[in-house]
Short mmCIF file of C-alpha atoms and ligand atoms in Angstrom, two decimals:
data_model
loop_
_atom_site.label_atom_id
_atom_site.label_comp_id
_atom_site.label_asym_id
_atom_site.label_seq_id
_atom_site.Cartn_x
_atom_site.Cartn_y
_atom_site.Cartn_z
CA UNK A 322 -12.68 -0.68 -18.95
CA UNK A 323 -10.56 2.21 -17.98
CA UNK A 324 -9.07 4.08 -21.01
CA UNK A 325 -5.49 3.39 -21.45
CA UNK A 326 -3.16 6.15 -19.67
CA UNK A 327 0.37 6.67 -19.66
CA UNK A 328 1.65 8.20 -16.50
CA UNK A 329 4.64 9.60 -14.43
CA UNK A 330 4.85 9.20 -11.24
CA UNK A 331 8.05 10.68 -9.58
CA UNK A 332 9.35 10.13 -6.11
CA UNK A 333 7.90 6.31 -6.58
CA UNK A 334 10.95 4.66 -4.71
CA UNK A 335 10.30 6.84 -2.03
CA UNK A 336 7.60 6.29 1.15
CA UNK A 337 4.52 7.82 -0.19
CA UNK A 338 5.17 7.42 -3.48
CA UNK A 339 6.21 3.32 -3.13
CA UNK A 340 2.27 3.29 -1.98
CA UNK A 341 0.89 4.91 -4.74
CA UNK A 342 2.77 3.08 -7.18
CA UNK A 343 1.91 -0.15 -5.93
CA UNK A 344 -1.56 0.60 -6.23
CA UNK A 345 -1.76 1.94 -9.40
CA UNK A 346 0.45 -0.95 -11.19
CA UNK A 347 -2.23 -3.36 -9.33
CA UNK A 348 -5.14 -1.75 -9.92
CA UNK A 349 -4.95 -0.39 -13.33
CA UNK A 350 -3.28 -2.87 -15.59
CA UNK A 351 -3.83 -1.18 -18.95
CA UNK A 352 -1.95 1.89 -18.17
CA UNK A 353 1.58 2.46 -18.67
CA UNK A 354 3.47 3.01 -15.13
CA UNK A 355 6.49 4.81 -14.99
CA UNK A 356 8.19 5.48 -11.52
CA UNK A 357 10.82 8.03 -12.03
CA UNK A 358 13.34 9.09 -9.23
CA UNK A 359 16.92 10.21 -8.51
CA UNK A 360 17.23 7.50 -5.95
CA UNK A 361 18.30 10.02 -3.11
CA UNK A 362 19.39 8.71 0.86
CA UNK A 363 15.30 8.36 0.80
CA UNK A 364 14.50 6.51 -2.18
CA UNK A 365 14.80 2.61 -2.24
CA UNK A 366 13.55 0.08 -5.00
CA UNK A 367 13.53 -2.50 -2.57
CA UNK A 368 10.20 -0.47 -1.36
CA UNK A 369 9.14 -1.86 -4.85
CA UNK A 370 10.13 -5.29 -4.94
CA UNK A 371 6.51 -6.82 -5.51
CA UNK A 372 5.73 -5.00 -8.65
CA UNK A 373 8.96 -4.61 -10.19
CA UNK A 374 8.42 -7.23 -12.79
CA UNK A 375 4.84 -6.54 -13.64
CA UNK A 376 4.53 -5.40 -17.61
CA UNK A 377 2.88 -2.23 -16.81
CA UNK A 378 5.44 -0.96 -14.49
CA UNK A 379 8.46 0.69 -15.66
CA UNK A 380 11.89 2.64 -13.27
CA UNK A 381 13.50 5.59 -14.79
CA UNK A 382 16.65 6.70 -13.02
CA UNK A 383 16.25 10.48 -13.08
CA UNK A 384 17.01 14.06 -11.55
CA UNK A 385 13.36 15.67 -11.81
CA UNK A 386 15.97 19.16 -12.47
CA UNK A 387 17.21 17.62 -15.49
CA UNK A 388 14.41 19.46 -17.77
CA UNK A 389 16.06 17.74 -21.13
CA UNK A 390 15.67 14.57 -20.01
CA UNK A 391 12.30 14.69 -18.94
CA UNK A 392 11.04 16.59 -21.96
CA UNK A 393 12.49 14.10 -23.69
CA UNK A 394 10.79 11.16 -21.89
CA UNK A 395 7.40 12.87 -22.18
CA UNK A 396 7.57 13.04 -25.61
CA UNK A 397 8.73 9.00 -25.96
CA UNK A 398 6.34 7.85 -24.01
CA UNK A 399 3.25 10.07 -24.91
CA UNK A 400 2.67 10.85 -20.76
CA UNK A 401 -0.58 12.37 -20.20
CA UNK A 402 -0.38 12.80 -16.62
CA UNK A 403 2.28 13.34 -14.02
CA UNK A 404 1.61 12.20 -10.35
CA UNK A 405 4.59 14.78 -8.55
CA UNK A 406 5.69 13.87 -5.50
CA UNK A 407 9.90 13.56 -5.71
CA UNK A 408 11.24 16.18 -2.83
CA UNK A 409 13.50 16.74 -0.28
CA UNK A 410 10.98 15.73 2.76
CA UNK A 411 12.43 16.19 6.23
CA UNK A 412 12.10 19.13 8.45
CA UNK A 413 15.54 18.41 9.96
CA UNK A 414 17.29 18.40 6.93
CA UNK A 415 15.91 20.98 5.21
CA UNK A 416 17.26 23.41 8.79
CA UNK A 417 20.82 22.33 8.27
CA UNK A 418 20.74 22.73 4.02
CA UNK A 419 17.93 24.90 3.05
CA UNK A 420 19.59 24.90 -0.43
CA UNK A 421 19.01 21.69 -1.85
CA UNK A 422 15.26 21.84 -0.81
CA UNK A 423 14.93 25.01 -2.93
CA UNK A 424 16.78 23.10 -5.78
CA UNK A 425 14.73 20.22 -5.72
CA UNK A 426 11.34 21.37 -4.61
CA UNK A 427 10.91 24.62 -6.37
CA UNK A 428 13.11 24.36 -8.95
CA UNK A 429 12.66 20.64 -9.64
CA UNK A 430 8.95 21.51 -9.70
CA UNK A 431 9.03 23.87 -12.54
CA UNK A 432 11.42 22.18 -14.35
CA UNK A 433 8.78 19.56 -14.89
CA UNK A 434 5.77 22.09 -15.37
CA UNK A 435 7.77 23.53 -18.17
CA UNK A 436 8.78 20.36 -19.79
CA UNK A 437 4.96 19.67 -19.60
CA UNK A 438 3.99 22.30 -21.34
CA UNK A 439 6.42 22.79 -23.89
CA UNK A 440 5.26 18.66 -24.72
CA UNK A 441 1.57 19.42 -24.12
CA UNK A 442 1.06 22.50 -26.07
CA UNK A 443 2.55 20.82 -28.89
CA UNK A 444 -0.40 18.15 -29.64
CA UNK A 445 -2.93 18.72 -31.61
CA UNK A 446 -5.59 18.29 -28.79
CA UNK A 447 -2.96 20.70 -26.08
CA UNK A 448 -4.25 19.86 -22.46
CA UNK A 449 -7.25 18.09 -23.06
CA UNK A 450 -6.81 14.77 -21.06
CA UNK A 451 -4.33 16.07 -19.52
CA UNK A 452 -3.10 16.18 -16.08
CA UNK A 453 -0.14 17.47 -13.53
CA UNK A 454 -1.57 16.39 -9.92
CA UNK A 455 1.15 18.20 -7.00
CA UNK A 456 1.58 16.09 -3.65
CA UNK A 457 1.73 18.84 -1.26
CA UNK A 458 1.90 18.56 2.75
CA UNK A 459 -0.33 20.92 5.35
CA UNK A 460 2.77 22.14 6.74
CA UNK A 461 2.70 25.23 4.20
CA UNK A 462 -0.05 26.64 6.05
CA UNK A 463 1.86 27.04 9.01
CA UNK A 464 1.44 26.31 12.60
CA UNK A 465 -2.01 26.38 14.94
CA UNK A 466 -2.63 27.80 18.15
CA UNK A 467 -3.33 25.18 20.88
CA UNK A 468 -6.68 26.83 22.72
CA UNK A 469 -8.95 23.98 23.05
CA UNK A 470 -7.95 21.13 24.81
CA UNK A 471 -11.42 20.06 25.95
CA UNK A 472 -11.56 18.56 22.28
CA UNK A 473 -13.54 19.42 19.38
CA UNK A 474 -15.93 16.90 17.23
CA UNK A 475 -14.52 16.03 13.80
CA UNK A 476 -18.11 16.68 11.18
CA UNK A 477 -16.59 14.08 9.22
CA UNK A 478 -15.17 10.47 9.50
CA UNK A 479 -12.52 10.48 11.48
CA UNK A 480 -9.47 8.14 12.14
CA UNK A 481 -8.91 8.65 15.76
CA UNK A 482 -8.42 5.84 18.67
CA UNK A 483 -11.26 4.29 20.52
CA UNK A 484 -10.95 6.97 23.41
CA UNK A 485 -12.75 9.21 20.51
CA UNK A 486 -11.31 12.48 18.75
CA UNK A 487 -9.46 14.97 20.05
CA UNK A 488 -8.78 18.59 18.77
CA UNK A 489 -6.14 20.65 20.84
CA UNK A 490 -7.46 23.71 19.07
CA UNK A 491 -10.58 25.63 17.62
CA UNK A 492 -8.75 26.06 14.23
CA UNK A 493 -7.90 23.80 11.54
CA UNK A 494 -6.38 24.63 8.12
CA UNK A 495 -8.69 24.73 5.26
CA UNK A 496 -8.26 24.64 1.02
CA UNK A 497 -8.79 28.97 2.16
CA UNK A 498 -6.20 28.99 4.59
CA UNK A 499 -3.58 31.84 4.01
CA UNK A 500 -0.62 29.82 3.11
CA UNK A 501 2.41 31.01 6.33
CA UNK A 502 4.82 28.41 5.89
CA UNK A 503 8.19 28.26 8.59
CA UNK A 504 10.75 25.74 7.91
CA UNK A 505 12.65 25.80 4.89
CA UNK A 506 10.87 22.24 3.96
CA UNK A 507 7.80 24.13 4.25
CA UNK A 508 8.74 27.51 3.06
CA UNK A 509 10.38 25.11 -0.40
CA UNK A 510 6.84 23.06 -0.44
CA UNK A 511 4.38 26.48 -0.75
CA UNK A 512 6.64 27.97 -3.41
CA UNK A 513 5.92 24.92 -5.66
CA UNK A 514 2.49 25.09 -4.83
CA UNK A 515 2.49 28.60 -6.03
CA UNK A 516 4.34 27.73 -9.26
CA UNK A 517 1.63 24.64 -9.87
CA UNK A 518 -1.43 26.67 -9.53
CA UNK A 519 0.74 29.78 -11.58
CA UNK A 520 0.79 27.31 -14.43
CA UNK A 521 -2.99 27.21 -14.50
CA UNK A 522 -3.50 30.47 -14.00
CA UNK A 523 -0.94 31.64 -17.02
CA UNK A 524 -1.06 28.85 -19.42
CA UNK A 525 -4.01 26.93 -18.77
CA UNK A 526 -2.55 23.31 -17.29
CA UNK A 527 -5.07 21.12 -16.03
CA UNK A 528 -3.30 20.70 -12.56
CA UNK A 529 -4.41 19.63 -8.91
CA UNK A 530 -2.70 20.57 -5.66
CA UNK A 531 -3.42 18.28 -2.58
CA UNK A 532 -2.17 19.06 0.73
CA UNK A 533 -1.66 16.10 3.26
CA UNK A 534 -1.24 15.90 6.87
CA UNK A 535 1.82 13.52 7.95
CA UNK A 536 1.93 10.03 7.02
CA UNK A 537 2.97 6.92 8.66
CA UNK A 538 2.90 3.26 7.94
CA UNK A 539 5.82 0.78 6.15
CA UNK A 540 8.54 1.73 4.39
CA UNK A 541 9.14 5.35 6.10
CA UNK A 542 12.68 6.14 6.31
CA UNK A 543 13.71 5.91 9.79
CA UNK A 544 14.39 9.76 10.48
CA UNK A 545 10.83 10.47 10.42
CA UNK A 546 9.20 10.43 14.12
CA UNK A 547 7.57 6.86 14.23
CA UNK A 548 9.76 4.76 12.08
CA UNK A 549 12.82 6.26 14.27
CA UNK A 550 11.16 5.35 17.58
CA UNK A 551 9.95 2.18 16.67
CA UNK A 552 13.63 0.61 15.70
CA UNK A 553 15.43 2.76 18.71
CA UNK A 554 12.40 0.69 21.30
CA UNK A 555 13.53 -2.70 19.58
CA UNK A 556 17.46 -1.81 20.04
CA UNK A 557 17.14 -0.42 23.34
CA UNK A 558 18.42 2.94 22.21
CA UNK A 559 17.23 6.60 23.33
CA UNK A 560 13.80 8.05 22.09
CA UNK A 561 14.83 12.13 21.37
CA UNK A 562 11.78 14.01 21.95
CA UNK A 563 12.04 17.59 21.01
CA UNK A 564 11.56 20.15 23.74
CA UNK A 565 8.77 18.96 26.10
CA UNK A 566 6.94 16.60 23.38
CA UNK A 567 3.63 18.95 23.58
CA UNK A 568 3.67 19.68 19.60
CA UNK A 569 0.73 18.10 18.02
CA UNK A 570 0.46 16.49 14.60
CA UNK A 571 -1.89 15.05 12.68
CA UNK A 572 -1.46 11.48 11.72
CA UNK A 573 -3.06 9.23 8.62
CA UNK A 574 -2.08 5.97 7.49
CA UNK A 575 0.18 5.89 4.50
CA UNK A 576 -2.30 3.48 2.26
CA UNK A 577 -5.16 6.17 3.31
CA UNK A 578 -3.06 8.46 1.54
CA UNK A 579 -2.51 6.44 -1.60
CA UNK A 580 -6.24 5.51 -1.75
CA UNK A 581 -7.00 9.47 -1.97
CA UNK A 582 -4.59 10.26 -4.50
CA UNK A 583 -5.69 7.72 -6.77
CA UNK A 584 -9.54 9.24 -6.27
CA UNK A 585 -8.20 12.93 -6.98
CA UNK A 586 -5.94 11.94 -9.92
CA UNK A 587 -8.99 10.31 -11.12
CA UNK A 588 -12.25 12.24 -10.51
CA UNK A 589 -10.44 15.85 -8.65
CA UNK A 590 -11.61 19.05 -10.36
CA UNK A 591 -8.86 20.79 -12.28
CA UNK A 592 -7.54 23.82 -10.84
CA UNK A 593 -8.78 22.49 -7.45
CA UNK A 594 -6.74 22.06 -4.02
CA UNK A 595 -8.29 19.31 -1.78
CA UNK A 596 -6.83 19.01 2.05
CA UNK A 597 -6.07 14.98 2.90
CA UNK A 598 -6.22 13.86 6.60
CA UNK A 599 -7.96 12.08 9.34
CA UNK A 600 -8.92 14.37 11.92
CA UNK A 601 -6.51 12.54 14.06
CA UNK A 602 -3.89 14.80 16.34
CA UNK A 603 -1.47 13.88 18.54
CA UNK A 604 0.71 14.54 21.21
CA UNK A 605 3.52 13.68 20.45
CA UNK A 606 4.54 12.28 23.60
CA UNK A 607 1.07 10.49 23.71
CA UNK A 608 1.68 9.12 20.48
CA UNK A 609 5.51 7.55 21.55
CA UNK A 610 3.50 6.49 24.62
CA UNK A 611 1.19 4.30 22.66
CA UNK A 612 4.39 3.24 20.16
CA UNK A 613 6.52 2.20 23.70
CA UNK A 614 3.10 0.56 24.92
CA UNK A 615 2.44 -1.46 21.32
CA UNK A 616 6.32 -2.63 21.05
CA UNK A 617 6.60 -3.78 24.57
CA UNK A 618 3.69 -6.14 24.27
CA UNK A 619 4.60 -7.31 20.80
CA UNK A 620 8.26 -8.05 21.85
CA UNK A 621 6.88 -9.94 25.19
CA UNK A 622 8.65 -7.12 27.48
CA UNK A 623 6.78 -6.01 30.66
CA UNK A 624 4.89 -2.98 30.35
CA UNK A 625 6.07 -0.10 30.85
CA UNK A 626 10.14 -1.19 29.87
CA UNK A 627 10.86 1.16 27.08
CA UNK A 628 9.75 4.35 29.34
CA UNK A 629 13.13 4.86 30.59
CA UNK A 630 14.65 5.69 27.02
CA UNK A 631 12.41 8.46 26.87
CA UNK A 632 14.97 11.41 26.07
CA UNK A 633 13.84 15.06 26.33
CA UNK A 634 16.04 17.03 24.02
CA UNK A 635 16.95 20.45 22.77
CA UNK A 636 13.70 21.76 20.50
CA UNK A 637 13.64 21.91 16.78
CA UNK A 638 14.37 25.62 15.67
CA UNK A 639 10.97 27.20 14.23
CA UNK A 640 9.31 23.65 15.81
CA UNK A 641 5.31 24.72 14.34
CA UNK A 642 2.98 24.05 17.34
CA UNK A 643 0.03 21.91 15.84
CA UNK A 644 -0.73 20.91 12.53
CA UNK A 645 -4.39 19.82 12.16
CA UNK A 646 -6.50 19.54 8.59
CA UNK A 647 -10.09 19.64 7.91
CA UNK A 648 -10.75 17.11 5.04
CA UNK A 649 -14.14 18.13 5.00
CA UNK A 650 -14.32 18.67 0.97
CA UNK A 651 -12.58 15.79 0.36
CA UNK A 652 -15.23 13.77 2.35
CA UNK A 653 -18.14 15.07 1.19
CA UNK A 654 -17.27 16.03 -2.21
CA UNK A 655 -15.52 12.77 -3.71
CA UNK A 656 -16.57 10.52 -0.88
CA UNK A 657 -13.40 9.77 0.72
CA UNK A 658 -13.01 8.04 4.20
CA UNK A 659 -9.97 6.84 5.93
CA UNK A 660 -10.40 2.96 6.23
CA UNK A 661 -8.04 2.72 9.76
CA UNK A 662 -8.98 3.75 12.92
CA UNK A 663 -5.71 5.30 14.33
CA UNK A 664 -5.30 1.84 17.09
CA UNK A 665 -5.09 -0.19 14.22
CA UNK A 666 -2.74 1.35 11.83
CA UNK A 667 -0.30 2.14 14.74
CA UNK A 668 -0.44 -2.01 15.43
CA UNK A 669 0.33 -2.62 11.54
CA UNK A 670 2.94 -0.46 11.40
CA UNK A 671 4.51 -1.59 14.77
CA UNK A 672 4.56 -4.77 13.53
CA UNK A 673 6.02 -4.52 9.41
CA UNK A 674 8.72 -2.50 11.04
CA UNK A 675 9.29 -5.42 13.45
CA UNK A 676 8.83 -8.24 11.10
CA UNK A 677 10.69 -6.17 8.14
CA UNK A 678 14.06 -5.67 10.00
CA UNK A 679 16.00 -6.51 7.14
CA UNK A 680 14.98 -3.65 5.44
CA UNK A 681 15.58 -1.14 8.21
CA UNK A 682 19.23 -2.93 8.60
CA UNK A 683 19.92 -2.39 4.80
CA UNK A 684 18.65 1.48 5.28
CA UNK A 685 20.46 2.08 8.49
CA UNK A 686 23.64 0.21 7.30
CA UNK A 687 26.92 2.04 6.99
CA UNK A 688 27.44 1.12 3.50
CA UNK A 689 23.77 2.06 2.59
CA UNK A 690 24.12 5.79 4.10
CA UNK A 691 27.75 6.53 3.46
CA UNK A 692 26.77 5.79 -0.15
CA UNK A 693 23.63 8.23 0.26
CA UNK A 694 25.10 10.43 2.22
CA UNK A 695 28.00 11.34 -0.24
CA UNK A 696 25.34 11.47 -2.84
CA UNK A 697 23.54 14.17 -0.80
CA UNK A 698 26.07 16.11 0.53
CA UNK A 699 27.95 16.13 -3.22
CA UNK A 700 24.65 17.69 -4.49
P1 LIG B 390 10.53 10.56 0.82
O1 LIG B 390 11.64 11.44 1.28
O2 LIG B 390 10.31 9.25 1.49
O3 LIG B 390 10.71 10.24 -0.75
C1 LIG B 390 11.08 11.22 -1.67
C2 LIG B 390 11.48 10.51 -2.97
O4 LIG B 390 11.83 11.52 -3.92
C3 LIG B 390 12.69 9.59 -2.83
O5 LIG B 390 12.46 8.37 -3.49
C4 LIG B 390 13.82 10.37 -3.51
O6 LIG B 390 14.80 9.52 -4.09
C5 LIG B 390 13.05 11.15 -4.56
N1 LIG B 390 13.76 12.38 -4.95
C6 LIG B 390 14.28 13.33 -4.12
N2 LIG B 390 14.89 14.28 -4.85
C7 LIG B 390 14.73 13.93 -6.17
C8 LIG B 390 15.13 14.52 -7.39
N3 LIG B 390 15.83 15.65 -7.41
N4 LIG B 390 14.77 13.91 -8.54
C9 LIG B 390 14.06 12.74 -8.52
N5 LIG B 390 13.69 12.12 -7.40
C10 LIG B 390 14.02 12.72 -6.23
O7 LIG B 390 9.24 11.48 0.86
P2 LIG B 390 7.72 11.12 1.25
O8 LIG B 390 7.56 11.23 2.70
O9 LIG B 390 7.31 9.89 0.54
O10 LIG B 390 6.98 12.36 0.59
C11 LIG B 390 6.57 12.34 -0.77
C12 LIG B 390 5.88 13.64 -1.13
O11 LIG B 390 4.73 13.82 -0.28
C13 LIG B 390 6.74 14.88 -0.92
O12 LIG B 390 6.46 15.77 -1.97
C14 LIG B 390 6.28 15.44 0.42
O13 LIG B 390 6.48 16.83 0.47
C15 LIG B 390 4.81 15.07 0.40
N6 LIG B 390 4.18 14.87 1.71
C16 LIG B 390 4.76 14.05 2.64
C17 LIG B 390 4.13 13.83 3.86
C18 LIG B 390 4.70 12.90 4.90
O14 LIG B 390 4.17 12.81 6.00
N7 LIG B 390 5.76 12.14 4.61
C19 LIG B 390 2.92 14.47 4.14
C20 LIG B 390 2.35 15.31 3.16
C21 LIG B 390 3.00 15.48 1.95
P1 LIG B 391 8.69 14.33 11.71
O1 LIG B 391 8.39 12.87 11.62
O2 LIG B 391 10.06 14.81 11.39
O3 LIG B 391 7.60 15.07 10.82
P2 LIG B 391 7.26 16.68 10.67
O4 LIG B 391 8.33 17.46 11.29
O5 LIG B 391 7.20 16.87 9.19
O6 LIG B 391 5.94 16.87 11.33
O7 LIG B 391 8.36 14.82 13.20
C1 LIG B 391 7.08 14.62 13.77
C2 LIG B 391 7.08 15.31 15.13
O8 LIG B 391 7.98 14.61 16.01
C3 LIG B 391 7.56 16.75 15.09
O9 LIG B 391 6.81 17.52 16.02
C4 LIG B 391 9.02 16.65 15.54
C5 LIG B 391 9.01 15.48 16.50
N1 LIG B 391 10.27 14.69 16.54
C6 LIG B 391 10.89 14.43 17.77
O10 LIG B 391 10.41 14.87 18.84
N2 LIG B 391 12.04 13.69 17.77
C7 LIG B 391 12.59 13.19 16.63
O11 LIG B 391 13.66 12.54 16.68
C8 LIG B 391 11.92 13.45 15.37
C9 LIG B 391 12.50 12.93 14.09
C10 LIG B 391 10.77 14.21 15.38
#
């Protein structure tokens, strides 16, 4: 039996975070589960709905800036380890209103690793036990060259369709990579990564910093790439690709994701940074090929239909190149795999946001984002 562990996990009505709640109030029964966020445009408890009612599972409506308030929680509920991952998290966004990504990711961030401390330091037995795990994202490192497009083999498992792996570059970021972040998403992401590890390195925290490549699967809010072209194939409505659709990302299913923080919140090395993903890159206009491909045939239509929606327009300012991880020390050192090939998880997907249309209606409604909107613009 597990020892009993009272934990935070913020951002947990959000996408990633809805996963990793889910499988923690599942899978560990005797610990005390408590899913903190603002509820922002991108947080949504009906992400949640299965495991709202379970005893170990608990919602606190809160600002992760409101330091008082989360001291004060700590100390009520005796938390012994924080799972972070409540940001501001699109690219877009974070272009048009750099501001609120500083307020929330940097100094949300340290708002909490102060409140930590201040709670920790005050027991008897300080940080032993103890734990502040940071969800970071691979963008922070910057952007790759694209010099290889003969394609590179992965050492490790690797998540990519049955046409095989490719790499469209020699390089890949590593734990050692010289953090060169461009976007203000990014450029907000690294500085809380710096403050994380700072909190170590000054005071002693036990904390963990994992960077991920980018996600997909249910529950994504649709102004993320594939969740955004899936619902605009259904409705017939035009697919904007940025500039010529060349950038490459690298893609790993959602519950993948979950399944590795649980393992590094678990078993991770303090003080360590461990890089998440797949070894799975895309085109992007290969990947929207395969999502028009995998909707036709679901819906019935002929193949090839949804081509014609196919919209190129004007690129993303900054837009990094290719983002592609090496998970090697994750693989070999904790024995971490992704489960889905890349064919399959692209057919799940397809097919919750298809048979889950309800919940894209309530999160592209009017009423939904006029009353998120005003939230987010009256920050
Ligand atoms: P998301 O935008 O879907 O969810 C973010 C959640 O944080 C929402 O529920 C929102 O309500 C909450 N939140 C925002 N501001 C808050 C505040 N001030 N106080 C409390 N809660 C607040 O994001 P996501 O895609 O699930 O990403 C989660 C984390 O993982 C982020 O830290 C992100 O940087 C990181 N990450 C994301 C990806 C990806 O592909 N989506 C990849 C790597 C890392
Ligand atoms: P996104 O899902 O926003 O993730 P990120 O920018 O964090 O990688 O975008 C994924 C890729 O898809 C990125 O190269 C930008 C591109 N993109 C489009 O071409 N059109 C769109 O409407 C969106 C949202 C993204």
């Amino acid at each position: 039996m597990m020892a009993k562990r009272n934990i935070i996990i913020t951002g947990g009505a959000g996408f990633i975070g809805s996963h990793v709640v889910r499988l923690f109030v599942n899978k560990y029964p005797e610990y005390k589960i408590i899913n903190l966020d603002k509820l922002t445009y991108a947080g949504n408890l009906a992400n949640l709905k299965d495991v709202e009612n379970k005893p170990n599972y608990q919602f606190v409506r809160m600002d992760i800036c409101d330091f008082e308030a989360f001291y004060d929680l700590m100390q009520r509920e005796k938390i012994d380890g924080i799972i972070h991952l409540a940001a501001e998290s699109h690219v877009d966004r974070s272009i048009k209103d750099p501001f609120t990504f500083a307020k929330t990711n940097v100094m949300g961030t340290l708002s909490l690793l102060q409140a930590a401390k201040l709670y920790w330091e005050s027991l008897p037995e300080k940080y032993e036990g103890k734990r502040f795990y940071h969800i970071s994202t691979d963008e922070v490192y910057g952007a790759l060259k694209m010099n290889h497009p003969e394609g590179v083999e992965p050492p490790f498992k690797t998540v990519a369709s049955s046409e095989g792996h490719k790499a469209y570059g020699d390089e890949f970021f590593y734990e050692t990579t010289k953090y060169n972040p461009h976007s203000p998403y990014s450029a907000s992401k690294a500085s809380s990564d710096h403050f994380v590890r700072a909190f170590h390195d000054t005071y002693g925290m036990p904390t963990i910093v994992t960077n991920c490549s980018n996600n997909y699967g249910p529950y994504q809010f649709p102004e993320k790439l594939i969740p955004l072209f899936i619902n605009n194939i259904r409705h017939r409505k035009p697919l904007p690709v940025y500039g010529k659709g060349e950038n490459v990302r690298d893609w790993l299913y959602v519950e993948d994701h979950a399944r590795a923080i649980d393992l590094i919140f678990h078993e991770g090395k303090v003080a360590e940074t461990y890089n998440i993903g797949g070894f799975n890159e895309w085109k992007n206009i290969d990947l929207i090929q395969v999502m028009i491909k995998t909707v036709d045939r679901i819906l019935g239509n002929p193949e090839g239909h949804s081509l014609d929606l196919i919209t190129y327009v004007t690129d993303r300012l900054g837009h990094d190149a290719r983002y592609a991880i090496d998970s090697t020390k994750l693989q070999q050192e904790l024995g971490w795999e992704p489960s889905l090939q890349f064919e399959e998880g692209i057919e799940k997907t397809v097919r919750w946001y298809l048979d889950n249309q309800e919940w894209m209606d309530n999160v592209t409604s009017g009423d939904y984002m006029t009353y998120y909107e005003q939230m987010y613009d009256n920050r």
